[in-house]
C-alpha positions as a printed Julia matrix, in Angstrom:
329×3 Matrix{Float64}:
  77.02  112.66  243.06
  75.89  115.92  241.47
  75.79  116.17  237.7
  77.3   119.64  237.85
  80.9   119.64  236.63
  83.54  120.06  239.27
  85.8   123.01  238.39
  88.73  120.79  239.33
  87.98  117.13  238.59
  90.34  114.76  240.33
  90.41  112.21  237.5
  89.93  112.6   233.76
  88.63  109.31  232.35
  89.37  108.78  228.66
  87.58  106.09  226.67
  88.45  105.32  223.06
  85.35  104.04  221.3
  85.06  102.09  218.07
  81.68  100.38  217.73
  81.55   99.29  221.38
  77.74   99.0   221.19
  75.84   98.85  224.5
  79.02   98.44  226.54
  80.08  102.05  225.97
  77.0   103.44  227.72
  77.48  100.96  230.57
  81.11  101.98  230.97
  80.31  105.7   230.84
  77.53  105.29  233.39
  79.83  103.43  235.76
  82.53  106.07  235.35
  80.15  108.98  236.0
  78.94  107.22  239.15
  82.42  107.35  240.67
  82.61  108.61  244.24
  85.44  111.02  243.36
  85.08  114.07  241.09
  85.58  112.97  237.49
  85.15  114.07  233.93
  84.61  111.55  231.14
  86.02  112.08  227.66
  85.0   109.8   224.78
  87.36  109.82  221.81
  85.35  108.17  219.05
  87.13  106.59  216.1
  84.37  106.91  213.53
  81.98  104.39  215.06
  79.17  103.27  212.76
  76.98  101.64  215.4
  74.59  103.32  217.82
  77.03  103.51  220.73
  77.36  107.31  220.7
  73.61  107.76  220.23
  72.97  105.62  223.3
  75.46  107.61  225.37
  73.98  110.94  224.28
  70.46  109.74  225.03
  71.37  108.62  228.55
  74.12  111.04  229.6
  74.16  113.86  227.05
  72.84  116.37  229.58
  75.65  115.63  232.04
  78.22  118.44  231.72
  80.96  116.12  232.98
  80.81  114.25  229.65
  82.75  115.35  226.58
  82.61  113.62  223.2
  85.37  114.03  220.64
  84.52  112.67  217.19
  87.64  111.85  215.18
  85.71  110.9   212.04
  87.92  107.91  211.26
  89.62  105.02  213.01
  92.88  106.6   214.15
  93.91  103.68  216.33
  94.05  103.39  220.11
  97.14  105.49  220.77
  96.23  108.38  218.49
  92.64  108.54  219.75
  93.81  108.7   223.36
  96.33  111.39  222.49
  93.65  113.5   220.77
  91.69  113.53  224.02
  94.59  114.58  226.25
  94.26  118.36  225.61
  90.67  118.16  226.87
  91.67  116.51  230.15
  91.96  118.87  233.12
  92.59  116.59  236.09
  95.77  115.78  237.99
  95.22  112.08  237.29
  94.14  110.45  234.05
  92.53  107.06  233.58
  92.8   105.44  230.17
  89.88  103.03  230.27
  88.66  100.58  227.65
  85.02  101.17  226.67
  84.18   97.56  227.57
  85.63   97.89  231.09
  83.37   98.56  234.08
  84.65  100.3   237.2
  82.89  100.39  240.56
  81.8   103.47  242.47
  84.8   103.24  244.8
  87.43  101.99  242.33
  89.22  105.32  242.01
  88.75  106.19  245.68
  90.6   102.99  246.57
  93.45  103.54  244.11
  94.24  107.24  244.35
  95.68  107.07  247.9
  98.34  104.69  246.57
  99.97  107.59  244.74
 100.61  109.23  248.13
 101.72  105.99  249.76
 104.07  105.24  246.84
 105.65  108.57  245.77
 107.53  106.82  242.93
 104.38  105.23  241.53
 103.78  106.76  238.13
 101.06  104.46  236.88
  98.67  102.1   238.66
  96.71   99.11  237.41
  94.32   96.81  239.21
  92.96   93.28  239.1
  91.19   92.98  235.75
  88.74   90.1   235.57
  86.64   88.42  232.89
  82.86   88.64  233.38
  83.01   85.14  234.89
  85.48   86.29  237.53
  88.72   84.87  236.14
  91.86   86.99  236.14
  92.8    88.11  232.65
  96.12   87.16  231.11
  97.59   90.65  230.76
  96.54   91.81  234.21
 100.09   91.52  235.66
 102.92   90.53  233.42
 106.53   90.87  232.44
 107.7    92.86  229.45
 107.99   90.3   226.63
 111.29   89.64  224.89
 112.49   86.8   222.63
 113.82   84.74  225.54
 110.63   84.99  227.58
 108.5    84.31  224.51
 110.47   81.15  223.74
 110.2    79.93  227.33
 106.48   80.6   227.22
 105.97   78.71  223.96
 107.92   75.73  225.31
 106.1    75.81  228.64
 109.34   76.41  230.51
 108.34   79.62  232.27
 106.05   77.89  234.75
 108.39   74.9   235.01
 111.37   77.08  235.92
 109.25   79.13  238.3
 110.79   82.56  237.77
 108.59   84.97  239.78
 107.66   88.11  237.9
 109.39   86.98  234.71
 106.66   84.81  233.18
 104.47   86.29  230.48
 101.37   84.72  232.04
 101.36   85.29  235.82
  97.76   84.29  236.51
  98.89   81.03  238.09
 100.98   82.82  240.7
  99.31   83.78  244.0
  97.85   87.24  244.1
  99.94   89.6   246.25
  98.45   90.79  249.52
  98.91   94.43  248.59
 100.25   96.71  245.86
 103.46   95.53  244.2
 105.73   96.99  241.55
 105.53   95.11  238.24
 106.88   95.52  234.73
 103.49   95.73  233.03
  99.76   95.81  233.77
  96.6    95.58  231.68
  96.19   98.28  229.06
  92.44   98.18  229.67
  92.87  100.21  232.88
  95.81  102.61  233.22
  95.71  105.28  235.93
  98.58  107.75  235.5
  99.84  110.94  237.13
  99.74  113.97  234.86
 103.33  114.75  235.88
 104.45  111.38  234.54
 102.58  111.91  231.29
 104.26  115.27  230.85
 107.65  113.66  231.51
 107.49  110.58  229.28
 105.11  111.91  226.66
 101.87  110.46  225.25
 101.36  107.07  223.66
 103.4   106.31  220.54
 101.04  106.72  217.59
 103.21  104.41  215.52
 101.22  101.64  217.23
  97.71  101.33  215.83
  96.35   98.7   218.21
  98.19   96.67  220.88
 101.72   97.05  222.32
 101.46  100.83  222.71
 100.88  100.14  226.39
 104.07   98.05  226.65
 106.03  100.85  224.99
 104.59  103.3   227.53
 105.45  101.03  230.46
 109.08  100.76  229.33
 109.39  104.53  228.95
 107.77  105.17  232.33
 110.17  102.8   234.11
 113.15  104.19  232.2
 112.19  107.64  233.52
 112.52  106.33  237.08
 108.86  105.76  237.92
 107.29  102.54  239.18
 104.24  100.72  237.84
 101.97   99.33  240.56
  99.61   96.39  240.43
  96.88   96.71  243.09
  95.26   93.31  243.49
  92.84   94.5   246.17
  90.88   96.52  243.59
  89.01   94.71  240.82
  87.22   95.73  237.63
  85.37   93.73  234.98
  86.61   93.77  231.39
  84.52   92.3   228.58
  87.72   91.53  226.71
  87.51   91.58  222.94
  83.99   92.96  222.87
  85.06   95.8   220.6
  87.18   93.73  218.2
  85.47   90.37  217.74
  84.01   91.47  214.41
  87.46   91.81  212.81
  89.74   89.23  214.48
  92.23   89.02  211.61
  92.71   92.79  211.47
  93.22   92.85  215.23
  95.84   90.08  215.01
  97.63   91.9   212.2
  97.91   95.11  214.19
  98.92   93.17  217.31
 101.8    91.45  215.51
 102.79   94.66  213.76
 102.93   96.24  217.21
 105.08   93.37  218.5
 107.58   93.99  215.73
 107.66   97.75  216.34
 108.17   97.18  220.07
 111.02   94.73  219.44
 112.75   97.04  216.98
 112.33  100.07  219.26
 113.42   98.61  222.59
 115.21   95.3   222.12
 116.64   94.71  218.65
 119.88   96.53  219.45
 120.78   93.81  221.99
 120.85   91.03  219.4
 122.96   90.16  216.34
 121.48   90.62  212.88
 120.77   86.91  212.42
 118.7    86.74  215.59
 116.87   89.96  214.71
 115.88   88.4   211.4
 114.79   85.22  213.16
 112.59   87.15  215.6
 111.01   89.1   212.74
 110.3    85.9   210.83
 108.9    84.31  213.99
 106.45   87.17  214.55
 105.07   86.94  211.02
 104.97   83.14  211.2
 102.94   83.41  214.39
 100.55   85.77  212.61
 100.14   83.22  209.81
  99.32   80.57  212.4
  96.75   82.84  214.03
  95.21   83.6   210.64
  94.82   79.88  210.0
  93.16   79.39  213.38
  90.76   82.25  212.72
  89.85   80.82  209.32
  89.28   77.38  210.84
  87.06   78.75  213.61
  85.06   80.73  211.07
  84.62   77.63  208.93
  83.47   75.61  211.93
  81.09   78.37  212.95
  79.52   78.4   209.49
  79.18   74.63  209.48
  77.42   74.52  212.87
  75.14   77.48  212.16
  71.67   76.19  211.58
  72.48   72.88  213.23
  69.83   70.21  213.13
  70.51   69.59  216.81
  70.68   73.03  218.44
  69.97   71.57  221.87
  73.47   70.1   221.84
  75.08   73.5   221.27
  76.28   74.92  224.56
  74.93   78.47  225.12
  77.15   81.34  226.14
  76.78   81.94  229.86
  77.36   85.38  231.36
  77.94   84.93  235.04
  76.87   87.67  237.37
  80.06   88.86  239.06
  79.98   91.61  241.69
  82.29   94.48  240.79
  83.68   95.95  243.98
  86.49   98.42  243.98
  87.55   96.99  247.32
  87.63   93.39  246.11
  89.07   90.74  248.37
  91.91   90.02  245.96
  91.23   86.28  246.01
  91.15   84.8   242.55
  88.27   82.69  241.35
  89.2    79.02  240.95
């Protein structure tokens, strides 16, 4: 594809970057190689690594690339929103900087907007680098009842299709299906829907802003599609592994904001207090797990028997926009 900017790009791809390292350049390169006319907008949250330098060195001469430097970590929602005025296309893709699309990913997904006139937002099959389907790829909107069933292991036992928080164990659909929620790592939305429901809620710093968006989109009468026949690779957590406790804090803070915004009014005060306490208790549990893993990591570092330490394996997984849709066992 020519490096000259199309006067009317079909898709504006927005990537929020915060110290994504080498993965940002890989993601940008994959996006620019798309078979449909695109523009790529990086909204950088004050990264201190060399990720922007690498992108400029490799793609700085490409006029389809725009870089917005926010100067500080504004959070995921705010950084995406800052980039929206720069986007010119009819469709917008909010893409994580550690997510790799294929050349034909967008070409396979865009026709679904014509086939499904009520489709406001489309997601696809998001896989780990080893080929496994990620947890949040297709899911139900969480609420206290679903969360309790999930914790007790009752969701799979009861077998309620489409209502389990983790749907990876259900067969992949043969074609696009309407779902309550998709992965926030890859969100392809119509501009008309964005103008109707508004941008992401900047009250969420990191996590759950996508769930809030999904609820608002469906309340406005639009559908959310999950297209299992199209697959992308997501190096999940690559941008946040350095600060796991901070990530967990913002995730749980987002859970509480989501509950208070969309669900708290359904429950009596006593149950609202119980849910709030449960969210913070879960954060405390996560903090303990993080501390324990860090302690174990420090104790095994410099092991006298390094040959017994299993290396991290990065499987080579083909990324085809027109994936077969069959999950990896």
